XYZ file of C-alpha atoms in Angstrom:
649
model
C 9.343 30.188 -29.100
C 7.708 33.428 -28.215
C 9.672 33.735 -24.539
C 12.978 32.818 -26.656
C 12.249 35.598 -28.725
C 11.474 38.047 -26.168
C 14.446 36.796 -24.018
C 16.731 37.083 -26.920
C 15.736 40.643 -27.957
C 15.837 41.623 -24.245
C 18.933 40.569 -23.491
C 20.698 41.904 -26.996
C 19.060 44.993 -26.019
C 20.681 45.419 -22.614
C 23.762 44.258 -23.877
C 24.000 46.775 -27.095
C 22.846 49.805 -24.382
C 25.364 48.416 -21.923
C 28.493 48.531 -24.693
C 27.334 51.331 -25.842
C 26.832 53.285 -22.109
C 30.632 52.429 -21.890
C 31.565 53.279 -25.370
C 30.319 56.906 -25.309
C 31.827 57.366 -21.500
C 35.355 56.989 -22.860
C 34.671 58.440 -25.894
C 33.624 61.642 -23.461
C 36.363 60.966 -21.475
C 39.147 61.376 -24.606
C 37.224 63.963 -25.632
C 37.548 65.840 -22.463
C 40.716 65.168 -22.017
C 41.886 66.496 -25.559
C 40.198 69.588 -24.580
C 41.635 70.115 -21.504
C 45.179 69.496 -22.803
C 44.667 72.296 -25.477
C 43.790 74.569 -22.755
C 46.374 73.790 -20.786
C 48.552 76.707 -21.509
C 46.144 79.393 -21.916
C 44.717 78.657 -18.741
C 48.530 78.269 -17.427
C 49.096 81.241 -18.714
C 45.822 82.968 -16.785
C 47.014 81.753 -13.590
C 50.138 83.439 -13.730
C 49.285 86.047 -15.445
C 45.386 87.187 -14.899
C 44.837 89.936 -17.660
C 41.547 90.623 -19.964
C 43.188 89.354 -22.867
C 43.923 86.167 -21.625
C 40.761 85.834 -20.512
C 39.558 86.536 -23.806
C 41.428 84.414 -25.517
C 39.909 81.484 -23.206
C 36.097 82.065 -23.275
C 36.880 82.111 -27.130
C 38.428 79.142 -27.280
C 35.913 77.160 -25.053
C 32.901 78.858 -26.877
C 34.025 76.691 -29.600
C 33.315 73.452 -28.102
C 29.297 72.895 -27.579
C 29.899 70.157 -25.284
C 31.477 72.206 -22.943
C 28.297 73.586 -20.089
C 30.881 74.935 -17.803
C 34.304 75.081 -16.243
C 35.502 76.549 -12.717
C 39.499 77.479 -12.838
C 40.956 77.534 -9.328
C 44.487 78.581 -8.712
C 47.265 76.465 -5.938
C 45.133 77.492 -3.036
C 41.677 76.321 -4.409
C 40.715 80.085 -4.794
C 38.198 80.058 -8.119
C 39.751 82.513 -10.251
C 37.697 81.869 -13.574
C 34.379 80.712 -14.239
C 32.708 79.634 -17.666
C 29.487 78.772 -19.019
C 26.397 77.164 -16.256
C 28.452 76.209 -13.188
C 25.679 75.730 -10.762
C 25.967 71.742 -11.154
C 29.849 72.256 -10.536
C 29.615 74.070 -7.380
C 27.203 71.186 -6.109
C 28.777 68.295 -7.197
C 33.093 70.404 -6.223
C 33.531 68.325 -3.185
C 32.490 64.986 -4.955
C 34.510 66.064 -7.925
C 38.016 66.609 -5.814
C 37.342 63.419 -4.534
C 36.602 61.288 -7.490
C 37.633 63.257 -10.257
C 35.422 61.645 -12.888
C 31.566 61.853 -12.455
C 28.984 60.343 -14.503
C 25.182 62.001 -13.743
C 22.573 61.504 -16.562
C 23.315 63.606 -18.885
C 26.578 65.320 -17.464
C 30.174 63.980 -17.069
C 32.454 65.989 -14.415
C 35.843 65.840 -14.551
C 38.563 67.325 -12.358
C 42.215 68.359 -14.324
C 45.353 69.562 -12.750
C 46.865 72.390 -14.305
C 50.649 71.394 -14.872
C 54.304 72.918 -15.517
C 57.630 70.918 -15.040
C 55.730 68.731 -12.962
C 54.110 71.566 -10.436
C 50.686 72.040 -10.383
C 49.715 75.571 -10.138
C 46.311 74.819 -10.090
C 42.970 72.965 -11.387
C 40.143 72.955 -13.311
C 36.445 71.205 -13.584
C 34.466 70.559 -16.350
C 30.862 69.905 -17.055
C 30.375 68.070 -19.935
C 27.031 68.117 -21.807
C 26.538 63.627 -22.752
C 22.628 64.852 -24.848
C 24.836 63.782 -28.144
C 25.896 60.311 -26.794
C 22.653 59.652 -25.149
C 20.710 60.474 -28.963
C 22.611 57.574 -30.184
C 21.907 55.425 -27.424
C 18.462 56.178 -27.903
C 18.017 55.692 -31.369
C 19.727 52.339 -30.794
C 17.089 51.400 -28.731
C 14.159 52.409 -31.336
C 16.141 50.459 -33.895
C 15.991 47.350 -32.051
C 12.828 48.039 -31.063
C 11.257 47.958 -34.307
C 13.258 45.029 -35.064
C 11.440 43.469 -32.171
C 8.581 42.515 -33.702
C 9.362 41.256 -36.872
C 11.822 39.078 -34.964
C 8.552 38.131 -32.680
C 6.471 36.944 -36.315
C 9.685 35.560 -37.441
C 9.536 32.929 -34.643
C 5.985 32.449 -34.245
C 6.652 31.011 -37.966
C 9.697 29.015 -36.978
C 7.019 27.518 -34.378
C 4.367 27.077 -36.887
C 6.888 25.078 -39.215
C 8.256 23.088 -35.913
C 4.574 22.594 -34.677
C 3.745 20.570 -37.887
C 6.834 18.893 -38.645
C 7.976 18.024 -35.251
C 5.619 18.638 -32.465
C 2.427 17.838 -33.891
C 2.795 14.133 -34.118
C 4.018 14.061 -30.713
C 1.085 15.038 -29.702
C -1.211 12.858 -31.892
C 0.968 10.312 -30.191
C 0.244 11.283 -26.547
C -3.421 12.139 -27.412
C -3.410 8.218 -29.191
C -1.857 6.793 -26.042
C -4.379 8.166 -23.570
C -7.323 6.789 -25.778
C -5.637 3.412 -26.062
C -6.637 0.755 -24.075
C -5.001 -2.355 -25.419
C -5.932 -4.605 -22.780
C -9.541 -3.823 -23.445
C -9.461 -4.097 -27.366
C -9.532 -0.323 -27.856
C -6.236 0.902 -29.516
C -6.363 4.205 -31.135
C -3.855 3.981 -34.452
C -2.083 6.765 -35.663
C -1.169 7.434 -39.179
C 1.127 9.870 -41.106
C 2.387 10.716 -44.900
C 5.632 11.600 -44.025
C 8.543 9.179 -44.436
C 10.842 9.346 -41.943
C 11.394 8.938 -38.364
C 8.233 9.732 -37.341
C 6.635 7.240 -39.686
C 8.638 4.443 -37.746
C 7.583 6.190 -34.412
C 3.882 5.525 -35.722
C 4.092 2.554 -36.951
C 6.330 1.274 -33.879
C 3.617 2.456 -31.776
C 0.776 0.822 -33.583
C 3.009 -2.321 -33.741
C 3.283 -2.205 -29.858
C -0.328 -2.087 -28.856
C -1.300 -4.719 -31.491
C 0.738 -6.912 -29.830
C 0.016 -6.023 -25.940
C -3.793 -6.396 -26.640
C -2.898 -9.612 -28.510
C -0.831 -10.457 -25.165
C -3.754 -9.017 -23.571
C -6.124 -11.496 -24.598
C -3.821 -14.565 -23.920
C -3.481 -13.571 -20.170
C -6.788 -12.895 -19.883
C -7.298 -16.358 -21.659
C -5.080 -18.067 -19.377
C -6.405 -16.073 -16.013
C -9.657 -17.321 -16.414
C -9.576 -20.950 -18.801
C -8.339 -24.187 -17.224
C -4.779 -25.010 -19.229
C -5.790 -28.791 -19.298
C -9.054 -28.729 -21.074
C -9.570 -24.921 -21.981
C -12.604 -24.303 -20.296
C -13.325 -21.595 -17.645
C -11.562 -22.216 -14.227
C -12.620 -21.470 -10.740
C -11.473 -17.740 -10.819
C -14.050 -16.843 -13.607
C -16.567 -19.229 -12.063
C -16.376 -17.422 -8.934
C -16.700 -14.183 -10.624
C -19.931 -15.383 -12.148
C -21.398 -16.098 -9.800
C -20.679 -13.031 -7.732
C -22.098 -11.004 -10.442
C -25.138 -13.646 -10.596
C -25.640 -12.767 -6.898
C -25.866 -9.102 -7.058
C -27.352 -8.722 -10.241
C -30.303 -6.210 -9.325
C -32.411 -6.793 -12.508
C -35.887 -7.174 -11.741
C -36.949 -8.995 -14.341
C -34.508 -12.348 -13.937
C -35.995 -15.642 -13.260
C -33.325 -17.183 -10.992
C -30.063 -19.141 -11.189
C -28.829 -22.820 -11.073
C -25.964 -24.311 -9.891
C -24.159 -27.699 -10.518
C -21.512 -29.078 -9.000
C -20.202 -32.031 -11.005
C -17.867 -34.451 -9.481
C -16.364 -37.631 -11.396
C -16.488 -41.375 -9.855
C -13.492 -43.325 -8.807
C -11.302 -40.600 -11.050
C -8.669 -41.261 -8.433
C -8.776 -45.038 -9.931
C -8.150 -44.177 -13.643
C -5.149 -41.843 -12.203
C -3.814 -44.450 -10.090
C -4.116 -47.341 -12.857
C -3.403 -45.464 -16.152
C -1.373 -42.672 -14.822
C -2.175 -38.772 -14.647
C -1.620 -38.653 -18.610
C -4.264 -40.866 -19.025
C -6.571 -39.379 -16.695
C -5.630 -35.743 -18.692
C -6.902 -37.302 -21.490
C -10.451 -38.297 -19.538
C -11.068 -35.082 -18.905
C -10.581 -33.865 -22.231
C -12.804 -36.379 -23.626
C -15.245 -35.971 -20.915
C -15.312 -31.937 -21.288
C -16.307 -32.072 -25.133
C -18.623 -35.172 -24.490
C -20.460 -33.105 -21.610
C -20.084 -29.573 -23.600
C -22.514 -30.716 -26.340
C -26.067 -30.384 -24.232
C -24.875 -27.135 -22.501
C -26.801 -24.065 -23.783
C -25.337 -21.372 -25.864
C -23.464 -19.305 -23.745
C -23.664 -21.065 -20.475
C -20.499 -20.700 -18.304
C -18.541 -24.103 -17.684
C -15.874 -24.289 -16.047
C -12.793 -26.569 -13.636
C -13.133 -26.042 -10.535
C -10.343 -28.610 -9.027
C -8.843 -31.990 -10.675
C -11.953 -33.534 -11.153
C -14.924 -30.942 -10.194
C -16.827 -29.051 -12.935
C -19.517 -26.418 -12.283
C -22.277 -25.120 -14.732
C -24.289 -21.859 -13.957
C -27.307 -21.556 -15.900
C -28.413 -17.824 -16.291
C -32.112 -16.649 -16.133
C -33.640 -20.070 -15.644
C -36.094 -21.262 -13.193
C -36.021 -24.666 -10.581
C -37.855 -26.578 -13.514
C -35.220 -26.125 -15.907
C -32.468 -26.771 -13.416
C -34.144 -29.752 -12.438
C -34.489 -30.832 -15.973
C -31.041 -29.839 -17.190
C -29.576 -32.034 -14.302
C -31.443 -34.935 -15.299
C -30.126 -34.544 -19.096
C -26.929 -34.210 -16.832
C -26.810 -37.214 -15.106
C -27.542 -39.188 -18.087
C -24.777 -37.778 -20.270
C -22.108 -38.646 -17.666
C -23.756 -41.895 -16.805
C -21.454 -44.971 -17.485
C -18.590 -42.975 -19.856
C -16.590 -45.741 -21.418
C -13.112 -44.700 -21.710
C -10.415 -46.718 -23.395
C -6.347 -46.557 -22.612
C -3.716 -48.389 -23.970
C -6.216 -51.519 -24.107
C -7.810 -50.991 -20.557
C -10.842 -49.195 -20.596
C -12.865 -47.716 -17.536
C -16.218 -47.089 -16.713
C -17.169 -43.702 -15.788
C -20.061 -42.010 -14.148
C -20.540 -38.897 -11.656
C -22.393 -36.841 -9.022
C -24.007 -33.893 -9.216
C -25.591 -31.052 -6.781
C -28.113 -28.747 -7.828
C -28.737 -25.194 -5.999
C -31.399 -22.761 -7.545
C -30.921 -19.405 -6.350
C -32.354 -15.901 -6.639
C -29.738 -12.318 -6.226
C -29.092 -11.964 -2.588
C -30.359 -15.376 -1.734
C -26.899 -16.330 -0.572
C -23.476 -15.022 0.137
C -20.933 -16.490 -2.123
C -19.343 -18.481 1.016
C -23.013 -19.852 1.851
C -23.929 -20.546 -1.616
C -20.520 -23.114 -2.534
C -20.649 -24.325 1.237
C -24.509 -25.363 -0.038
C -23.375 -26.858 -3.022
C -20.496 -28.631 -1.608
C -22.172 -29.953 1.321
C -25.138 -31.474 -1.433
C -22.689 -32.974 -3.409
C -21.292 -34.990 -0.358
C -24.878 -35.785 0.183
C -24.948 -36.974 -3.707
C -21.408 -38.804 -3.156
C -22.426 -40.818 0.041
C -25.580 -42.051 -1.912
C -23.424 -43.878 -4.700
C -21.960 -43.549 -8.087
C -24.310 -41.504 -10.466
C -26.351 -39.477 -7.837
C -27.559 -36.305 -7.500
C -28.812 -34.410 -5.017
C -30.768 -30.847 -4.912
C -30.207 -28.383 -2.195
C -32.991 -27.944 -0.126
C -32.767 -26.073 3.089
C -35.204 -28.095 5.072
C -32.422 -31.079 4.712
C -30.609 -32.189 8.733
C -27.174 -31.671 6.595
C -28.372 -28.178 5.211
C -30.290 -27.023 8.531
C -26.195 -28.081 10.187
C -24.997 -26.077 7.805
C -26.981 -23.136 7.788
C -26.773 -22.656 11.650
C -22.981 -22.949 11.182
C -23.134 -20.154 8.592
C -25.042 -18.722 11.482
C -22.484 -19.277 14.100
C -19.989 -17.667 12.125
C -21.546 -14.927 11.396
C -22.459 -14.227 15.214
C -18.848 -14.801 15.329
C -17.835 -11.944 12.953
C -20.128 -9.925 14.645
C -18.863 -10.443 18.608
C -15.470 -9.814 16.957
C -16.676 -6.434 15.249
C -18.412 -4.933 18.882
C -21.740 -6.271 17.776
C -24.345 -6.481 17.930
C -23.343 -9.955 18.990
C -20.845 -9.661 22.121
C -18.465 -11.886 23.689
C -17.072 -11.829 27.363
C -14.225 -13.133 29.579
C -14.444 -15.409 32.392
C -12.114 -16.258 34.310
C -11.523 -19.528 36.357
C -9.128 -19.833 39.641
C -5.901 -22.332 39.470
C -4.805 -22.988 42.840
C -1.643 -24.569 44.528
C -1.880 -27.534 46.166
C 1.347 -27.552 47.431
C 1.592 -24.571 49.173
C -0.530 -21.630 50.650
C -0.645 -18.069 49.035
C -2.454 -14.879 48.788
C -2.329 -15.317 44.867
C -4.332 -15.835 42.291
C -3.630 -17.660 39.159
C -6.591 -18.246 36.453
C -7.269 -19.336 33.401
C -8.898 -16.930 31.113
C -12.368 -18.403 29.227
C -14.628 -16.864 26.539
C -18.086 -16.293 26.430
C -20.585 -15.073 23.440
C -24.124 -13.683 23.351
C -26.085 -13.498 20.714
C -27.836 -9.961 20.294
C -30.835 -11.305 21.929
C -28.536 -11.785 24.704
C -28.996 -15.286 24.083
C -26.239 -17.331 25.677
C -24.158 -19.518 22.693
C -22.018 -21.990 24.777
C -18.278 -22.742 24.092
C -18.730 -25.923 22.497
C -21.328 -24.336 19.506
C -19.418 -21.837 18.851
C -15.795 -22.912 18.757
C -15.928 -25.881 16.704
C -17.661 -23.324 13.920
C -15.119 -20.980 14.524
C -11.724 -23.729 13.305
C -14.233 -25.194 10.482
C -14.289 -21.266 9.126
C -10.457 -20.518 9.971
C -11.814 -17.899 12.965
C -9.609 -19.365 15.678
C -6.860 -16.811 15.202
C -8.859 -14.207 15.383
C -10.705 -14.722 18.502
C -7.529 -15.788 20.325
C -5.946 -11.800 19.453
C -9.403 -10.821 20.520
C -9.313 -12.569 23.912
C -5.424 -11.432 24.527
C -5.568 -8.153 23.466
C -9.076 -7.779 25.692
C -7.415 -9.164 28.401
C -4.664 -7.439 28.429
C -6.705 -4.104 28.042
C -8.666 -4.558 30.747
C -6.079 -5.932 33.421
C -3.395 -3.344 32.796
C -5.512 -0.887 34.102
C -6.119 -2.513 37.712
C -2.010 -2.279 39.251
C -3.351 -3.582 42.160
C -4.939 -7.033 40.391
C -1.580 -7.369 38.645
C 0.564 -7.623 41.537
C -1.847 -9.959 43.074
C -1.945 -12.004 40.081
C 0.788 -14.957 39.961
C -0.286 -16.114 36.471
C -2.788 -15.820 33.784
C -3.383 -18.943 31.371
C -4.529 -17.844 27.850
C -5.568 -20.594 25.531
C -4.819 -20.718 21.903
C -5.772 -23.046 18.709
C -2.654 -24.571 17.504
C -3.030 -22.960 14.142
C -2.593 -19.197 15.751
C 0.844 -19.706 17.003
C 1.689 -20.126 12.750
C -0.895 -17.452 11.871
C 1.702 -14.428 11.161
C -1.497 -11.491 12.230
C -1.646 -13.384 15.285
C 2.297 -13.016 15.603
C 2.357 -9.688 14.979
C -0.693 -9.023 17.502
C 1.251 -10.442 20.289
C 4.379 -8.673 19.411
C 2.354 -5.548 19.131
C 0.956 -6.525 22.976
C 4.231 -6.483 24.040
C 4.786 -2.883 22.769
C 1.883 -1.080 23.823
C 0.953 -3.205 27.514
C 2.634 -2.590 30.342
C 2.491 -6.060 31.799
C 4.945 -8.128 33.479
C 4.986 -10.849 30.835
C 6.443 -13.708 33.601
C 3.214 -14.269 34.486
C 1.310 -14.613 30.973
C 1.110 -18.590 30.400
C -0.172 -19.197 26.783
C -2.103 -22.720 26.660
C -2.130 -25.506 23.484
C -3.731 -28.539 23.685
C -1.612 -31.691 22.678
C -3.547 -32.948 19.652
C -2.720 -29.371 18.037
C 0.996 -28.930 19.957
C 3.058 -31.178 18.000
C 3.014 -29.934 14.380
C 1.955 -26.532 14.813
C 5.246 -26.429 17.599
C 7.502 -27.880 14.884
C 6.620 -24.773 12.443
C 6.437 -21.904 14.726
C 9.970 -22.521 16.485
C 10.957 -18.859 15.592
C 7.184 -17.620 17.196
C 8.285 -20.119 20.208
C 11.721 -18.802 20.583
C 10.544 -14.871 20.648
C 8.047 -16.066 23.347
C 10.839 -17.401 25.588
C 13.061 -14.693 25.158
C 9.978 -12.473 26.655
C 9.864 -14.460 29.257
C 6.074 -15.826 28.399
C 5.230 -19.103 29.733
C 3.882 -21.996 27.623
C 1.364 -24.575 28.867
C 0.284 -27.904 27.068
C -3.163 -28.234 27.933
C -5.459 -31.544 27.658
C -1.917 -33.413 28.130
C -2.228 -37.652 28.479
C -5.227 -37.995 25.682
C -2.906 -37.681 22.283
C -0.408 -40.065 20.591
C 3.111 -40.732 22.090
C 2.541 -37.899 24.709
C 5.490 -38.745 26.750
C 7.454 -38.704 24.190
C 6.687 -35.269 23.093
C 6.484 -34.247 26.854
C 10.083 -34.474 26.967
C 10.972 -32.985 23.654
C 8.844 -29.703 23.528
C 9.435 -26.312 25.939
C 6.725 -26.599 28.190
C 6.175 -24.717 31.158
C 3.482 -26.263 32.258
C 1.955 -29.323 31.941
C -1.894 -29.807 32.210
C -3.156 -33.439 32.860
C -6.715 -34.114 31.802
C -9.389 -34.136 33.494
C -10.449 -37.697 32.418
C -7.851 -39.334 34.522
C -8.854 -37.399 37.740
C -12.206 -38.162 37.309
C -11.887 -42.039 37.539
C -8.601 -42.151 39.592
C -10.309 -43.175 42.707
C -11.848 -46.499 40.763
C -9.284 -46.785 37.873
C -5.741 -47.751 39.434
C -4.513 -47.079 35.743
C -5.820 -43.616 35.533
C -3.945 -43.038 38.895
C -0.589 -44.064 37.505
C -0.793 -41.990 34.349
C -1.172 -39.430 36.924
C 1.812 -39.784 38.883
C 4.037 -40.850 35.989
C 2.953 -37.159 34.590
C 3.739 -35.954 37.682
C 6.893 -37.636 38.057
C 8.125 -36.744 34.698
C 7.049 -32.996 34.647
C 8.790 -32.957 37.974
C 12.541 -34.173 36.492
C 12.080 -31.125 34.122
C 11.094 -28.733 36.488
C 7.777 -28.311 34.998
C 4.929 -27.514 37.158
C 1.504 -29.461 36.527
C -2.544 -28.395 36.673
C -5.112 -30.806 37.256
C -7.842 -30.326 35.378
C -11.622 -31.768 36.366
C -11.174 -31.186 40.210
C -15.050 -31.679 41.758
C -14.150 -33.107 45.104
C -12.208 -32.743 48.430
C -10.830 -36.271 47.523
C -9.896 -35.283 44.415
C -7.839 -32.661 46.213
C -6.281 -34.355 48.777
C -4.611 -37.507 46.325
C -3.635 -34.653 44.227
C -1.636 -33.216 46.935
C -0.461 -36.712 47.973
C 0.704 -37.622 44.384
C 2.631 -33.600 43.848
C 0.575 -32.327 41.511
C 1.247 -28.522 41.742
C -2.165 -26.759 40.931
C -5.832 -27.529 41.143
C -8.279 -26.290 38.544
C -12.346 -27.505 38.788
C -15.828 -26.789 40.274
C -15.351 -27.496 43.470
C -11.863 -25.258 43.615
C -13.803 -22.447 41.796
C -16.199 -22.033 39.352
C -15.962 -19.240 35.804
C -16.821 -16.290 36.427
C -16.807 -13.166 34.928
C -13.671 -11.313 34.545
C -15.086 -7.946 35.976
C -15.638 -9.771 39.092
C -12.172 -10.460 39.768
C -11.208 -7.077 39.385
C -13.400 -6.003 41.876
């Protein structure tokens, strides 16, 4: 309100001085020129007729008006003939003054008259005005306005005042309630106000609002973490217990237990009764099971027929105990439907734990795997986790594996490395190489973790994807730099887990490859092994059409050891086609090995696939190979793995 005022005042202020500026020039400017007309004659009159009393008569007559500083008469030939008053700013300003003829300079207006008769000007005349008078009033002006100034100034600080508490004021209780609110966490800030009118229903819309988004609040959060069937917590808050149980840093805690509680031969009540019937077992088996849980004690769903229990601050004796109570609460539950009742027990695992015992992965993987342990034992059994178990000891060195795993794929300080191992022709003599590309992984002890401990691990944990990017993009790193390698190489086999060619990082990895390596892409083979080819192929025909446009060859690897494999041999895009090594180990005693041979020989061959032995350990194996067509080689006694670096050199 202030800057309006000041604006406003400014601005009338230049506006009044500007109006009046102009007003007092042509009120000069008459003035002047009612002067000059007066004088007309007399000076006329001088011009003709220079005598004393004329001249007399004129310095009279101009004494009479103050405004008048000075005047310069010049006859027809611009000769000054008469001179009046202080001319000094004249004779400066004459040659600006014939030219323009009306000056404005601070505080003097020059102006420039002909002297006329019957048309004929005889001569002229210039004036210095005196503009003191006009520029008192312009003045004065100015100090009226400017006293005016600030009594307009307290005028509008009062308007603000008014508008502050009647208008902005309980806009900015508003804002000041809204960034104290938090609805979703039961805090709401209310605001409140006498008045009645629209800023009453402003309030009280507002207050209305966040009641009812931290009532909405509390549903969601209700619904985000209860099951919907029997209103207990669900796997999403049980998991977020017992993340907090894990890293809760208090010293003085005694330890946590875990059960995992699984109903018996709930599939059969389902299947029997139908799923309404088994909703209703639940229900009843929840509030049965509810009543021995201590106060406070999260419970919760954890799939159709798995509950879990975490009991806070408690020690193994209580666990123990509690599971016993456990067991014989669930133990033969009657439950009656429509006149056909069932008989209803379950199993339960037990885990005690301690903050930072386990990761969350480790800690349901050794709950899980002791309830399977509970499950195989019979109906009603329990079993407590104890690490020393054969099915615990599995476990943990597969939560082991993995984690080597995660490590070799992070730089360390687990490592892996590539081998390579030589596919040759059979067919035909060359100077090049073909290979297919193996991985290796050392532990940081530079203990050596063979293929078959570590892979296995890596599909039960979903790591398959990533170490097949990791073995491409390595690959592909390390070979772009050698030209000469690359155009020795003829191709490179790369093998993948069927479940990469779906997995959309691994997608985008390759298509990222493709991008950034300068590699001739004719002679990249990617490998699949049947038992994984034929469903994974069916859902990644996109993936498997981008390939073939690169021109990127596909191999089915392992082929002859799955279901229908002819069949599929002459459905899917193959390349090439890798027989197993089991049938060229026993070809030379098994005549039926041999045939499977050549009938995958013979097939490949009508679709102009090429074909890779696998297993090849002898010279025989070689030469009935070569007798039968098989195109390539691939064993011990063609070349054994070795490192990658190797080949390079």
């Amino acid at each position: 309100m202030t800057i309006i005022v000041i604006v406003v005042e400014a601005s009338t202020l230049f506006f009044i001085l500007n109006v009046q500026k102009k007003e007092n020039q042509q009120n000069a400017i008459t003035q002047t020129n009612a002067i000059t007309q007066s004088l007309n004659n007399d000076l006329l009159n001088f011009i003709l007729n220079p005598n004393a009393d004329v001249l007399s008569d004129i310095t009279f007559r101009l004494s009479a008006f103050k405004e008048i500083r000075g005047v310069i008469l010049y006859d027809g030939n611009k000769k000054a003939i008469f001179q009046y008053g202080d001319t000094k700013e004249l004779t400066k300003k004459q040659l600006s003054i014939f030219e323009e003829e009306t000056i404005f300079i601070d505080e003097h207006l020059f102006v420039k008259k002909d002297i006329t008769a019957d048309n004929y000007t005889l001569g002229f005349e210039l004036i210095d005005v005196d503009l003191s008078s006009f520029k008192q009033k312009e003045e004065q002006i100015t100090y009226t306005i400017l006293i005016i100034f600030p009594f307009a100034l307290l005028f509008g600080f009062l308007i603000s005042l008014f508008l502050s508490k009647n208008y902005t004021r309980p806009f900015i209780e508003l804002l000041d309630a809204m960034r104290k609110s938090d609805p979703t966490n039961n805090k709401i800030t209310a605001v409140s106000t006498n008045a009645n009118n629209e800023i009453k229903e402003l309030y009280d819309g507002f207050n209305l609002q966040m009641k009812q988004i931290e009532k909405s609040s509390k549903e969601l959060k209700f619904q985000a973490n209860h099951d919907q069937l029997t209103n207990i917590y669900n796997r999403f808050f049980m998991k977020e217990e017992l993340l907090n149980a894990l890293k809760n840093d208090s010293p003085n805690i005694k330890g946590y237990n875990y059960l995992l509680i699984n109903l018996d031969q709930f599939k059969l009540v389902n299947d029997s009764a139908g799923y309404q019937a088994g909703d209703e077992l639940l229900k009843m088996i929840v509030t049965h099971y509810q009543a021995i849980l201590p106060k406070g004690t999260p419970f919760g769903r954890i799939d159709g027929d798995t509950f879990s229990v975490l009991l806070k601050d408690s020690n193994e004796k209580f666990g123990k105990k509690f599971l016993e109570e456990s067991l014989k609460r669930l133990h033969d539950f009657r439950f009656s439907y429509k006149g056909e009742t069932f008989s209803v027990s379950a199993c339960i695992s037990l885990v005690f734990f301690k903050p930072f015992e386990f990761t969350l992965k480790e800690l349901l993987k050794a709950s899980t795997t002791s309830l399977y342990t509970a499950k195989q034992k019979g109906r009603g059994k329990s079993q407590i986790f104890d690490p020393s178990d054969e099915i615990a000891k599995r476990v943990s060195m597969e939560i082991d594996t993995a984690k080597l795993i995660k490590e070799a794929l992070a730089d360390g300080p687990a490592r892996f490395e590539l081998f390579a191992q030589d596919i040759v022709p059979l067919q035909y003599d060359t100077d090049k190489i073909s290979y297919e590309i193996l991985i290796r992984m050392w532990d940081k002890d530079n203990n050596f973790i063979p293929p078959d401990s570590f892979l296995p691990t890596a599909e039960r944990y979903q790591l398959m994807a990533d170490i097949d990017m990791h073995v491409l993009w390595t690959y592909l790193e390390t070979v772009s730099k050698n030209k000469n390698h690359i155009e020795k190489l003829h191709s490179a086999h790369i093998n993948l887990a069927g479940s990469s060619l779906n997995n959309p990082d691994f997608q985008a990895k390759v298509k990222k490859a493709i991008e950034h390596f300068d590699f001739p892409w004719d002679k990249l083979e990617l490998e699949i092994t049947e038992s994984s080819a034929i469903g994974n192929f069916n859902m990644a025909n996109e993936f498997i059409t981008w390939l073939k446009e690169q021109n990127i060859g596909l191999a089915l690897d392992d082929f002859g050891t799955g279901m229908a494999s002819f069949e599929y041999l002459k459905s899917l895009p193959f390349d090439v086609v890798k027989i197993d090594g089991s049938f060229v180990k026993d070809m030379h005693t098994d005549p039926i090995d041999k045939a499977v041979i050549k009938y995958i020989q013979e097939i490949a061959q009508l679709k102009g696939q090429e074909t890779v032995a696998e297993y090849v350990e002898t010279k025989e194996d070689v030469e009935e190979l070569k007798a039968i067509g098989v195109t390539y080689g691939q064993g011990y006694f063609l070349g054994k793995p070795r490192a990658l670096r190797s080949w390079l050199n």
